């Protein structure tokens, strides 16, 4: 029955969202959750590796009994944690069920060979993931879970290579250093020269003063380092007047240099985080995502509906616009990626992974000193460029002038072309002739209670449209149209033959007043 199907679809939606959450946590290095998880994973890798070093050291038997037991248990926990992580990564890298169904949909024949080929087709993305270098390291790191292999400690030490897996965290620090490399290099060099100079100077005078604590030049350099970067341990102190003056000058100069270094790094790192937040991030590895090019009242409404229906939690959504994030009239959810840039430039489109996008929406973004004709020309240029970069993408375009609509359909190959203001005008005119039509249309378009599109194979096996009407009406739904090969067949005859790849538009039963 359809109600049972609906419950199953809701369950699938929950699983899909949970799977996306895990993907963002484990694989998506653009997501803040991934950075937090990476820090925890780095801690686990390092600490569990330290336990291995301690346990294989000759002095491990001298460890207190309770500590020795704790280290063994902690290593066991780390192994099972990384095993669980490996299984989850293997699960989220692709959707086995959807890939299996897609293959069967493309091959209408149903026999053992087709099902076996569909199984291999669905398994292929996971196998490709398993042979990637990071995945091989992950696998080798968990092999010691097989107890005989624990004798080979090399497998346990391989987990240190897992640090490469979490390199996105280190990458942000690297970029912060790279962008201000001159300042950091100059400051570090000044610190080095300052410490060496004053250490040598102090060592000469302290040695001549008979200070036994300064027994070598290396001891003097050690004193210079701990004095510059800490309050000093007090194990080595100068006793000569020149040594005390030199120590004071060294500390004053190094405090200033360290402050410059800290401030420079802080500014660089914060700027990097702001860049990620404000849309300078590159998202070229996105797949099967939605890209919205341009911002106006149309895209604002689309974004609001996306967030209301939680679509942004099920698949990545990117907004590419010339507007600053603070100038948008909407607060974007944490799941919607923002990229500032002009969508008529190929670099910006590639930065948001346009070649792998499943759907692209282009709206008439209004910019200073541009006429409606100019805006439509920009939209056309973007549409043709996107079609070149991604020939199979589903393209939805908004135009400002109705005479441009046919051009977009024929030359750009847009799936849908909407004329700005035209639909609103038609709805208002319809309401003028038929009062109440606006409320009806709003109800039909409502995300939760309005028209629902369902694949025929999700409903069951049917031969005619009439059969579907009889069955789904019992569950409170009314079929109104069939979609076949991107064409809408409105209210077909009862004997209209249904195909497996068709989709049905349904109107749910309204609530009783």
CSV table of C-alpha atoms in Angstrom, one decimal:
chain,number,residue,atom,x,y,z
A,1,UNK,CA,0.0,0.0,0.0
A,2,UNK,CA,1.1,3.6,-0.7
A,3,UNK,CA,1.1,4.5,3.0
A,4,UNK,CA,3.6,1.8,3.8
A,5,UNK,CA,5.6,3.0,0.9
A,6,UNK,CA,5.6,6.5,2.2
A,7,UNK,CA,6.8,5.3,5.6
A,8,UNK,CA,9.6,3.4,3.9
A,9,UNK,CA,10.5,6.5,1.9
A,10,UNK,CA,10.7,8.5,5.2
A,11,UNK,CA,12.9,5.9,6.6
A,12,UNK,CA,15.1,6.1,3.6
A,13,UNK,CA,15.3,9.8,3.9
A,14,UNK,CA,16.5,9.5,7.5
A,15,UNK,CA,19.2,7.0,6.5
A,16,UNK,CA,20.3,9.2,3.6
A,17,UNK,CA,20.6,12.2,5.9
A,18,UNK,CA,22.5,10.1,8.5
A,19,UNK,CA,24.8,8.8,5.7
A,20,UNK,CA,25.4,12.4,4.5
A,21,UNK,CA,26.2,13.4,8.1
A,22,UNK,CA,28.8,10.6,8.3
A,23,UNK,CA,30.2,11.6,4.9
A,24,UNK,CA,30.7,15.2,6.0
A,25,UNK,CA,32.2,14.0,9.3
A,26,UNK,CA,34.7,11.5,7.7
A,27,UNK,CA,35.3,12.5,4.1
A,28,UNK,CA,34.3,16.1,3.5
A,29,UNK,CA,37.3,18.3,4.4
A,30,UNK,CA,35.2,21.4,3.7
A,31,UNK,CA,32.9,20.7,6.6
A,32,UNK,CA,33.6,22.0,10.1
A,33,UNK,CA,32.6,18.6,11.5
A,34,UNK,CA,35.4,17.0,9.6
A,35,UNK,CA,38.0,19.3,11.1
A,36,UNK,CA,36.8,18.6,14.6
A,37,UNK,CA,36.8,14.9,14.0
A,38,UNK,CA,40.3,15.1,12.4
A,39,UNK,CA,41.7,16.7,15.5
A,40,UNK,CA,40.3,13.9,17.6
A,41,UNK,CA,41.6,11.2,15.2
A,42,UNK,CA,45.1,12.8,15.2
A,43,UNK,CA,45.1,12.6,19.0
A,44,UNK,CA,44.1,9.0,18.8
A,45,UNK,CA,46.7,8.1,16.2
A,46,UNK,CA,49.5,9.8,18.1
A,47,UNK,CA,48.6,8.5,21.6
A,48,UNK,CA,48.0,5.0,20.4
A,49,UNK,CA,51.3,5.0,18.6
A,50,UNK,CA,53.1,6.2,21.7
A,51,UNK,CA,51.7,3.2,23.6
A,52,UNK,CA,53.1,0.9,20.9
A,53,UNK,CA,56.6,2.5,21.3
A,54,UNK,CA,56.4,2.1,25.1
A,55,UNK,CA,55.2,-1.5,24.9
A,56,UNK,CA,58.0,-2.5,22.5
A,57,UNK,CA,60.7,-0.6,24.4
A,58,UNK,CA,63.2,-2.7,26.5
A,59,UNK,CA,62.0,-0.9,29.6
A,60,UNK,CA,58.3,-1.7,29.1
A,61,UNK,CA,58.4,-4.3,31.9
A,62,UNK,CA,59.3,-1.5,34.4
A,63,UNK,CA,56.0,0.2,33.7
A,64,UNK,CA,53.5,0.1,36.6
A,65,UNK,CA,51.2,-2.8,36.3
A,66,UNK,CA,48.0,-0.6,36.1
A,67,UNK,CA,49.6,1.6,33.4
A,68,UNK,CA,50.8,-1.4,31.4
A,69,UNK,CA,47.2,-2.8,31.5
A,70,UNK,CA,45.8,0.6,30.5
A,71,UNK,CA,48.1,1.0,27.5
A,72,UNK,CA,47.2,-2.5,26.2
A,73,UNK,CA,43.5,-1.7,26.6
A,74,UNK,CA,43.9,1.7,24.9
A,75,UNK,CA,45.7,0.1,22.0
A,76,UNK,CA,42.8,-2.4,21.7
A,77,UNK,CA,40.3,0.5,21.7
A,78,UNK,CA,42.2,2.3,19.0
A,79,UNK,CA,42.2,-0.7,16.8
A,80,UNK,CA,38.5,-1.3,17.0
A,81,UNK,CA,37.9,2.5,16.6
A,82,UNK,CA,39.8,2.5,13.3
A,83,UNK,CA,38.1,-0.7,12.2
A,84,UNK,CA,34.7,0.9,12.8
A,85,UNK,CA,35.9,4.1,11.0
A,86,UNK,CA,37.1,2.0,8.0
A,87,UNK,CA,33.7,0.3,7.7
A,88,UNK,CA,31.8,3.6,7.9
A,89,UNK,CA,34.1,5.2,5.2
A,90,UNK,CA,33.5,2.2,3.0
A,91,UNK,CA,29.7,2.6,3.5
A,92,UNK,CA,29.4,6.3,2.8
A,93,UNK,CA,31.7,6.6,-0.3
A,94,UNK,CA,28.8,5.5,-2.5
A,95,UNK,CA,25.2,4.5,-2.5
A,96,UNK,CA,25.2,0.7,-3.3
A,97,UNK,CA,21.4,0.4,-3.4
A,98,UNK,CA,20.8,3.4,-5.7
A,99,UNK,CA,23.7,2.3,-8.1
A,100,UNK,CA,22.2,-1.3,-8.1
A,101,UNK,CA,18.7,0.1,-9.0
A,102,UNK,CA,20.1,2.5,-11.7
A,103,UNK,CA,21.8,-0.4,-13.5
A,104,UNK,CA,18.6,-2.5,-13.4
A,105,UNK,CA,16.7,0.5,-14.8
A,106,UNK,CA,19.0,0.8,-17.7
A,107,UNK,CA,18.7,-2.9,-18.5
A,108,UNK,CA,15.1,-4.0,-18.8
A,109,UNK,CA,16.0,-7.7,-19.0
A,110,UNK,CA,15.8,-9.6,-15.7
A,111,UNK,CA,18.1,-12.6,-15.4
A,112,UNK,CA,20.8,-13.9,-13.1
A,113,UNK,CA,23.6,-12.3,-15.3
A,114,UNK,CA,21.9,-8.8,-15.2
A,115,UNK,CA,21.6,-9.0,-11.4
A,116,UNK,CA,25.2,-10.1,-11.0
A,117,UNK,CA,26.4,-7.3,-13.4
A,118,UNK,CA,24.3,-4.8,-11.4
A,119,UNK,CA,26.0,-6.1,-8.2
A,120,UNK,CA,29.4,-5.6,-9.7
A,121,UNK,CA,28.4,-2.1,-11.0
A,122,UNK,CA,27.2,-1.0,-7.6
A,123,UNK,CA,30.3,-2.5,-5.9
A,124,UNK,CA,32.8,-0.8,-8.3
A,125,UNK,CA,32.9,2.6,-6.6
A,126,UNK,CA,33.7,1.0,-3.2
A,127,UNK,CA,36.4,-1.2,-4.8
A,128,UNK,CA,37.9,1.9,-6.3
A,129,UNK,CA,37.9,3.6,-2.9
A,130,UNK,CA,39.6,0.5,-1.4
A,131,UNK,CA,42.6,0.7,-3.6
A,132,UNK,CA,43.3,4.4,-3.0
A,133,UNK,CA,46.5,5.1,-1.0
A,134,UNK,CA,44.7,6.5,2.0
A,135,UNK,CA,42.4,3.5,2.1
A,136,UNK,CA,45.3,1.0,1.9
A,137,UNK,CA,47.0,2.8,4.8
A,138,UNK,CA,43.7,2.5,6.8
A,139,UNK,CA,43.5,-1.2,6.0
A,140,UNK,CA,47.1,-1.9,7.0
A,141,UNK,CA,46.6,0.1,10.2
A,142,UNK,CA,43.7,-2.2,11.4
A,143,UNK,CA,45.3,-5.5,10.4
A,144,UNK,CA,46.8,-6.0,13.9
A,145,UNK,CA,43.2,-6.6,15.1
A,146,UNK,CA,44.1,-10.1,13.8
A,147,UNK,CA,46.1,-11.3,16.9
A,148,UNK,CA,48.9,-13.2,15.1
A,149,UNK,CA,49.8,-10.1,13.2
A,150,UNK,CA,50.3,-8.2,16.4
A,151,UNK,CA,53.7,-9.8,16.7
A,152,UNK,CA,54.7,-7.7,13.7
A,153,UNK,CA,54.7,-4.3,15.4
A,154,UNK,CA,55.3,-2.6,12.0
A,155,UNK,CA,51.6,-2.9,11.3
A,156,UNK,CA,50.8,-1.0,14.5
A,157,UNK,CA,53.3,1.7,13.6
A,158,UNK,CA,51.8,2.1,10.1
A,159,UNK,CA,48.9,3.9,11.7
A,160,UNK,CA,51.2,6.9,12.0
A,161,UNK,CA,50.7,7.2,8.2
A,162,UNK,CA,47.0,7.8,8.9
A,163,UNK,CA,48.1,11.4,9.8
A,164,UNK,CA,48.2,12.0,6.1
A,165,UNK,CA,44.4,11.2,6.0
A,166,UNK,CA,43.8,14.1,8.3
A,167,UNK,CA,46.1,16.5,6.4
A,168,UNK,CA,43.3,19.1,5.9
A,169,UNK,CA,43.8,20.3,9.5
A,170,UNK,CA,47.5,20.8,8.9
A,171,UNK,CA,46.8,22.3,5.4
A,172,UNK,CA,45.1,25.3,7.0
A,173,UNK,CA,48.1,26.0,9.2
A,174,UNK,CA,50.4,25.6,6.2
A,175,UNK,CA,48.4,28.1,4.2
A,176,UNK,CA,48.5,30.5,7.1
A,177,UNK,CA,52.3,30.2,7.2
A,178,UNK,CA,52.7,30.3,3.4
A,179,UNK,CA,50.7,33.6,2.9
A,180,UNK,CA,52.9,35.4,5.4
A,181,UNK,CA,56.1,33.4,4.8
A,182,UNK,CA,58.3,36.6,4.6
A,183,UNK,CA,57.1,37.8,8.1
A,184,UNK,CA,57.6,34.4,9.6
A,185,UNK,CA,61.0,33.8,8.0
A,186,UNK,CA,62.2,37.2,9.1
A,187,UNK,CA,60.9,36.7,12.7
A,188,UNK,CA,62.3,33.2,13.1
A,189,UNK,CA,65.7,34.3,11.7
A,190,UNK,CA,65.8,37.3,14.1
A,191,UNK,CA,65.0,35.0,17.0
A,192,UNK,CA,67.7,32.5,16.0
A,193,UNK,CA,70.3,35.3,15.6
A,194,UNK,CA,69.3,37.0,18.8
A,195,UNK,CA,69.5,33.7,20.9
A,196,UNK,CA,72.8,32.6,19.4
A,197,UNK,CA,74.4,36.1,19.8
A,198,UNK,CA,73.4,36.6,23.4
A,199,UNK,CA,74.1,33.0,24.4
A,200,UNK,CA,77.7,33.3,23.0
A,201,UNK,CA,78.2,36.7,24.7
A,202,UNK,CA,76.8,35.4,28.1
A,203,UNK,CA,78.8,32.2,27.9
A,204,UNK,CA,82.1,34.1,27.4
A,205,UNK,CA,81.5,36.4,30.5
A,206,UNK,CA,80.1,33.6,32.7
A,207,UNK,CA,82.9,31.2,31.9
A,208,UNK,CA,85.4,33.9,32.8
A,209,UNK,CA,83.5,34.6,36.0
A,210,UNK,CA,83.7,31.0,37.0
A,211,UNK,CA,80.0,30.1,36.6
A,212,UNK,CA,80.1,26.3,36.6
A,213,UNK,CA,76.5,26.2,35.3
A,214,UNK,CA,77.7,27.5,31.9
A,215,UNK,CA,79.9,24.4,31.3
A,216,UNK,CA,79.7,24.4,27.4
A,217,UNK,CA,78.4,26.5,24.5
A,218,UNK,CA,75.5,24.0,24.1
A,219,UNK,CA,74.5,24.6,27.7
A,220,UNK,CA,74.5,28.3,27.0
A,221,UNK,CA,72.3,27.9,24.0
A,222,UNK,CA,70.0,25.7,26.0
A,223,UNK,CA,69.8,28.5,28.6
A,224,UNK,CA,69.1,31.1,25.9
A,225,UNK,CA,66.2,29.0,24.5
A,226,UNK,CA,64.4,28.3,27.7
A,227,UNK,CA,64.9,31.8,28.9
A,228,UNK,CA,63.5,33.3,25.7
A,229,UNK,CA,60.4,31.0,25.4
A,230,UNK,CA,59.7,30.3,29.1
A,231,UNK,CA,60.3,32.0,32.5
A,232,UNK,CA,63.4,29.9,32.8
A,233,UNK,CA,63.8,26.9,34.9
A,234,UNK,CA,66.4,28.5,37.2
A,235,UNK,CA,68.9,25.6,36.7
A,236,UNK,CA,71.3,28.0,34.9
A,237,UNK,CA,71.5,31.6,35.8
A,238,UNK,CA,74.1,34.3,35.0
A,239,UNK,CA,76.2,35.8,37.9
A,240,UNK,CA,78.2,38.4,36.1
A,241,UNK,CA,76.9,41.9,35.5
A,242,UNK,CA,77.4,41.6,31.7
A,243,UNK,CA,75.6,38.3,31.7
A,244,UNK,CA,72.6,39.7,33.6
A,245,UNK,CA,72.4,42.7,31.2
A,246,UNK,CA,72.7,40.4,28.2
A,247,UNK,CA,70.0,38.1,29.5
A,248,UNK,CA,67.7,41.1,30.1
A,249,UNK,CA,68.2,42.5,26.6
A,250,UNK,CA,67.7,39.1,25.0
A,251,UNK,CA,64.4,38.5,26.9
A,252,UNK,CA,63.1,42.0,26.0
A,253,UNK,CA,63.9,41.6,22.3
A,254,UNK,CA,62.6,38.0,22.0
A,255,UNK,CA,59.4,38.9,23.8
A,256,UNK,CA,58.8,41.5,21.1
A,257,UNK,CA,59.7,39.1,18.3
A,258,UNK,CA,57.5,36.3,19.7
A,259,UNK,CA,54.6,38.8,20.0
A,260,UNK,CA,55.1,39.7,16.4
A,261,UNK,CA,55.2,36.1,15.4
A,262,UNK,CA,52.1,35.1,17.4
A,263,UNK,CA,50.2,38.1,16.1
A,264,UNK,CA,51.2,37.4,12.5
A,265,UNK,CA,50.2,33.8,12.7
A,266,UNK,CA,46.9,34.6,14.4
A,267,UNK,CA,45.9,37.2,11.8
A,268,UNK,CA,46.9,34.8,9.0
A,269,UNK,CA,45.0,31.9,10.5
A,270,UNK,CA,41.9,33.9,11.2
A,271,UNK,CA,41.9,35.4,7.7
A,272,UNK,CA,42.1,31.8,6.4
A,273,UNK,CA,39.1,30.8,8.4
A,274,UNK,CA,37.2,33.9,7.3
A,275,UNK,CA,38.0,33.0,3.7
A,276,UNK,CA,36.5,29.6,4.1
A,277,UNK,CA,33.5,31.1,5.8
A,278,UNK,CA,33.0,33.9,3.3
A,279,UNK,CA,33.2,31.9,0.1
A,280,UNK,CA,36.8,31.8,-1.0
A,281,UNK,CA,36.9,28.0,-0.5
A,282,UNK,CA,37.4,25.7,-3.6
A,283,UNK,CA,34.9,22.9,-3.9
A,284,UNK,CA,36.1,21.1,-7.0
A,285,UNK,CA,35.6,17.6,-5.6
A,286,UNK,CA,31.8,18.0,-5.0
A,287,UNK,CA,29.6,15.5,-6.8
A,288,UNK,CA,25.9,15.2,-7.6
A,289,UNK,CA,25.2,18.6,-6.0
A,290,UNK,CA,23.0,21.6,-6.7
A,291,UNK,CA,24.5,24.9,-7.8
A,292,UNK,CA,22.6,28.1,-7.7
A,293,UNK,CA,24.2,30.8,-9.9
A,294,UNK,CA,23.2,34.3,-8.9
A,295,UNK,CA,21.2,35.9,-6.1
A,296,UNK,CA,17.8,37.7,-6.3
A,297,UNK,CA,14.3,37.3,-4.9
A,298,UNK,CA,13.9,34.1,-6.9
A,299,UNK,CA,17.0,32.3,-5.6
A,300,UNK,CA,16.2,33.6,-2.1
A,301,UNK,CA,12.9,31.8,-2.3
A,302,UNK,CA,14.5,28.7,-3.7
A,303,UNK,CA,17.1,28.7,-0.8
A,304,UNK,CA,14.4,29.1,1.8
A,305,UNK,CA,12.4,26.2,0.4
A,306,UNK,CA,15.6,24.1,0.2
A,307,UNK,CA,16.2,24.7,3.9
A,308,UNK,CA,12.6,24.2,4.9
A,309,UNK,CA,12.5,20.8,3.1
A,310,UNK,CA,16.0,19.8,4.4
A,311,UNK,CA,17.3,19.2,0.9
A,312,UNK,CA,20.5,20.8,1.9
A,313,UNK,CA,21.0,18.0,4.5
A,314,UNK,CA,20.5,15.3,1.9
A,315,UNK,CA,22.9,16.6,-0.8
A,316,UNK,CA,25.4,19.5,-1.2
A,317,UNK,CA,24.0,22.9,-2.3
A,318,UNK,CA,26.2,25.7,-3.4
A,319,UNK,CA,25.4,29.4,-3.9
A,320,UNK,CA,27.7,31.2,-6.4
A,321,UNK,CA,27.0,35.0,-6.4
A,322,UNK,CA,28.7,38.4,-6.7
A,323,UNK,CA,27.1,39.5,-3.5
A,324,UNK,CA,28.8,39.4,-0.2
A,325,UNK,CA,27.4,37.0,2.3
A,326,UNK,CA,26.4,39.8,4.7
A,327,UNK,CA,24.4,41.5,1.9
A,328,UNK,CA,22.2,38.5,1.4
A,329,UNK,CA,18.6,38.8,2.6
A,330,UNK,CA,18.7,35.3,4.1
A,331,UNK,CA,20.7,33.4,6.7
A,332,UNK,CA,22.1,30.4,5.0
A,333,UNK,CA,22.2,27.1,6.9
A,334,UNK,CA,25.5,25.5,7.8
A,335,UNK,CA,24.9,22.9,5.1
A,336,UNK,CA,24.7,25.4,2.2
A,337,UNK,CA,28.1,26.2,0.8
A,338,UNK,CA,28.7,29.8,-0.2
A,339,UNK,CA,31.1,31.0,-2.9
A,340,UNK,CA,31.6,34.6,-3.9
A,341,UNK,CA,32.4,35.1,-7.5
A,342,UNK,CA,31.0,35.8,-11.0
A,343,UNK,CA,29.3,32.8,-12.4
A,344,UNK,CA,30.2,33.8,-16.0
A,345,UNK,CA,33.9,33.0,-15.3
A,346,UNK,CA,35.0,29.4,-15.9
A,347,UNK,CA,37.4,29.4,-13.0
A,348,UNK,CA,34.6,30.1,-10.5
A,349,UNK,CA,32.4,27.5,-12.0
A,350,UNK,CA,35.1,24.9,-11.8
A,351,UNK,CA,35.8,25.9,-8.2
A,352,UNK,CA,32.2,24.8,-7.3
A,353,UNK,CA,32.6,21.5,-9.2
A,354,UNK,CA,30.2,22.5,-11.9
A,355,UNK,CA,31.4,19.5,-14.1
A,356,UNK,CA,30.0,17.1,-11.5
A,357,UNK,CA,26.8,18.9,-10.5
A,358,UNK,CA,23.5,17.2,-11.0
A,359,UNK,CA,21.4,20.4,-11.2
A,360,UNK,CA,22.2,24.0,-11.9
A,361,UNK,CA,19.9,27.0,-11.4
A,362,UNK,CA,20.7,30.4,-13.1
A,363,UNK,CA,18.8,33.4,-12.0
A,364,UNK,CA,18.8,36.9,-13.4
A,365,UNK,CA,21.2,38.5,-10.9
A,366,UNK,CA,20.9,42.3,-11.0
A,367,UNK,CA,24.1,44.2,-11.0
A,368,UNK,CA,24.8,48.0,-11.2
A,369,UNK,CA,24.5,49.6,-14.6
A,370,UNK,CA,23.2,46.5,-16.3
A,371,UNK,CA,19.9,46.5,-18.3
A,372,UNK,CA,17.5,43.5,-18.4
A,373,UNK,CA,19.0,42.7,-21.8
A,374,UNK,CA,22.5,42.7,-20.4
A,375,UNK,CA,21.5,40.5,-17.5
A,376,UNK,CA,19.9,38.0,-19.9
A,377,UNK,CA,23.0,38.0,-22.0
A,378,UNK,CA,25.1,37.2,-18.9
A,379,UNK,CA,22.7,34.4,-18.1
A,380,UNK,CA,23.0,33.0,-21.7
A,381,UNK,CA,26.8,33.1,-21.5
A,382,UNK,CA,26.8,31.3,-18.2
A,383,UNK,CA,24.3,28.7,-19.5
A,384,UNK,CA,26.4,27.9,-22.6
A,385,UNK,CA,29.6,27.7,-20.5
A,386,UNK,CA,27.9,25.4,-18.0
A,387,UNK,CA,26.5,23.2,-20.8
A,388,UNK,CA,30.0,23.0,-22.3
A,389,UNK,CA,31.6,22.0,-18.9
A,390,UNK,CA,28.8,19.6,-18.0
A,391,UNK,CA,26.7,18.4,-21.0
A,392,UNK,CA,24.5,16.2,-18.9
A,393,UNK,CA,23.6,18.7,-16.2
A,394,UNK,CA,19.9,19.6,-15.6
A,395,UNK,CA,19.8,23.3,-16.3
A,396,UNK,CA,17.1,25.6,-15.0
A,397,UNK,CA,17.2,29.2,-16.1
A,398,UNK,CA,15.3,32.4,-15.2
A,399,UNK,CA,15.1,35.1,-17.9
A,400,UNK,CA,13.9,38.7,-17.5
A,401,UNK,CA,12.6,39.2,-21.1
A,402,UNK,CA,10.1,36.8,-22.5
A,403,UNK,CA,11.5,37.0,-26.1
A,404,UNK,CA,14.7,35.4,-24.8
A,405,UNK,CA,13.0,32.3,-23.5
A,406,UNK,CA,13.0,30.4,-26.8
A,407,UNK,CA,16.7,31.1,-27.3
A,408,UNK,CA,17.5,29.5,-24.0
A,409,UNK,CA,15.5,26.4,-24.7
A,410,UNK,CA,16.9,25.8,-28.2
A,411,UNK,CA,20.5,27.0,-27.9
A,412,UNK,CA,21.4,26.4,-24.3
A,413,UNK,CA,19.4,23.2,-23.8
A,414,UNK,CA,17.8,24.3,-20.6
A,415,UNK,CA,15.4,21.8,-19.0
A,416,UNK,CA,13.1,24.6,-17.7
A,417,UNK,CA,13.1,28.3,-18.6
A,418,UNK,CA,11.1,30.6,-16.3
A,419,UNK,CA,10.3,34.2,-17.3
A,420,UNK,CA,10.7,36.5,-14.3
A,421,UNK,CA,7.3,37.8,-13.2
A,422,UNK,CA,5.3,36.0,-15.9
A,423,UNK,CA,4.1,33.1,-13.7
A,424,UNK,CA,3.1,35.6,-11.0
A,425,UNK,CA,1.2,37.6,-13.5
A,426,UNK,CA,-0.6,34.5,-14.8
A,427,UNK,CA,-1.6,33.5,-11.2
A,428,UNK,CA,-2.9,36.9,-10.5
A,429,UNK,CA,-5.0,37.0,-13.7
A,430,UNK,CA,-6.3,33.5,-13.0
A,431,UNK,CA,-7.3,34.7,-9.5
A,432,UNK,CA,-9.1,37.6,-11.1
A,433,UNK,CA,-11.3,35.3,-13.2
A,434,UNK,CA,-11.4,32.5,-10.7
A,435,UNK,CA,-11.3,33.8,-7.1
A,436,UNK,CA,-9.4,31.4,-4.9
A,437,UNK,CA,-7.1,30.1,-7.6
A,438,UNK,CA,-4.1,31.6,-5.8
A,439,UNK,CA,-4.8,29.7,-2.7
A,440,UNK,CA,-5.2,26.5,-4.7
A,441,UNK,CA,-1.9,27.0,-6.5
A,442,UNK,CA,-0.1,27.7,-3.2
A,443,UNK,CA,-1.5,24.5,-1.7
A,444,UNK,CA,-0.5,22.5,-4.7
A,445,UNK,CA,3.1,23.9,-4.6
A,446,UNK,CA,3.5,23.4,-0.9
A,447,UNK,CA,6.5,21.2,-0.2
A,448,UNK,CA,4.9,19.1,2.6
A,449,UNK,CA,1.2,18.9,1.5
A,450,UNK,CA,1.3,19.7,-2.2
A,451,UNK,CA,2.0,17.7,-5.4
A,452,UNK,CA,4.4,14.8,-4.9
A,453,UNK,CA,6.4,13.1,-7.6
A,454,UNK,CA,7.0,9.4,-7.2
A,455,UNK,CA,8.8,6.8,-9.4
A,456,UNK,CA,6.4,4.1,-10.6
A,457,UNK,CA,8.8,1.4,-9.4
A,458,UNK,CA,8.4,2.8,-5.8
A,459,UNK,CA,4.7,2.4,-6.0
A,460,UNK,CA,4.7,-1.2,-7.3
A,461,UNK,CA,4.0,-3.0,-10.6
A,462,UNK,CA,1.3,-1.4,-12.8
A,463,UNK,CA,0.3,-1.8,-16.4
A,464,UNK,CA,-2.1,1.2,-16.9
A,465,UNK,CA,-2.8,4.6,-15.4
A,466,UNK,CA,-6.3,3.3,-14.4
A,467,UNK,CA,-4.8,0.6,-12.2
A,468,UNK,CA,-2.7,3.2,-10.4
A,469,UNK,CA,-5.8,5.4,-9.8
A,470,UNK,CA,-7.8,2.5,-8.3
A,471,UNK,CA,-5.0,1.5,-5.9
A,472,UNK,CA,-3.6,4.9,-4.7
A,473,UNK,CA,-7.1,6.4,-4.3
A,474,UNK,CA,-7.6,4.0,-1.4
A,475,UNK,CA,-4.6,5.6,0.3
A,476,UNK,CA,-6.0,9.1,-0.2
A,477,UNK,CA,-3.9,10.1,-3.2
A,478,UNK,CA,-5.0,11.3,-6.6
A,479,UNK,CA,-2.8,10.7,-9.7
A,480,UNK,CA,-2.9,13.7,-12.0
A,481,UNK,CA,0.0,13.3,-14.5
A,482,UNK,CA,2.7,11.1,-15.8
A,483,UNK,CA,6.3,12.2,-16.5
A,484,UNK,CA,8.0,10.3,-19.3
A,485,UNK,CA,11.3,11.3,-20.9
A,486,UNK,CA,11.1,14.8,-19.3
A,487,UNK,CA,7.6,15.3,-20.9
A,488,UNK,CA,4.5,15.8,-18.8
A,489,UNK,CA,1.3,13.9,-19.8
A,490,UNK,CA,-1.5,15.5,-17.9
A,491,UNK,CA,-4.5,13.4,-16.9
A,492,UNK,CA,-4.0,10.5,-19.3
A,493,UNK,CA,-6.6,8.0,-20.2
A,494,UNK,CA,-7.3,5.0,-17.9
A,495,UNK,CA,-5.8,2.6,-20.5
A,496,UNK,CA,-2.6,4.6,-20.8
A,497,UNK,CA,0.3,2.1,-20.6
A,498,UNK,CA,2.7,2.7,-17.8
A,499,UNK,CA,6.4,2.2,-18.2
A,500,UNK,CA,8.9,1.3,-15.4
A,501,UNK,CA,10.9,4.5,-15.8
A,502,UNK,CA,7.8,6.7,-15.6
A,503,UNK,CA,7.1,9.0,-12.7
A,504,UNK,CA,3.6,9.8,-11.3
A,505,UNK,CA,2.5,13.2,-9.9
A,506,UNK,CA,0.1,12.7,-6.9
A,507,UNK,CA,-2.1,15.0,-4.9
A,508,UNK,CA,-2.5,13.9,-1.3
A,509,UNK,CA,-5.9,14.0,0.4
A,510,UNK,CA,-6.5,17.2,2.3
A,511,UNK,CA,-7.1,17.3,6.0
A,512,UNK,CA,-10.8,17.5,7.1
A,513,UNK,CA,-11.9,20.8,8.5
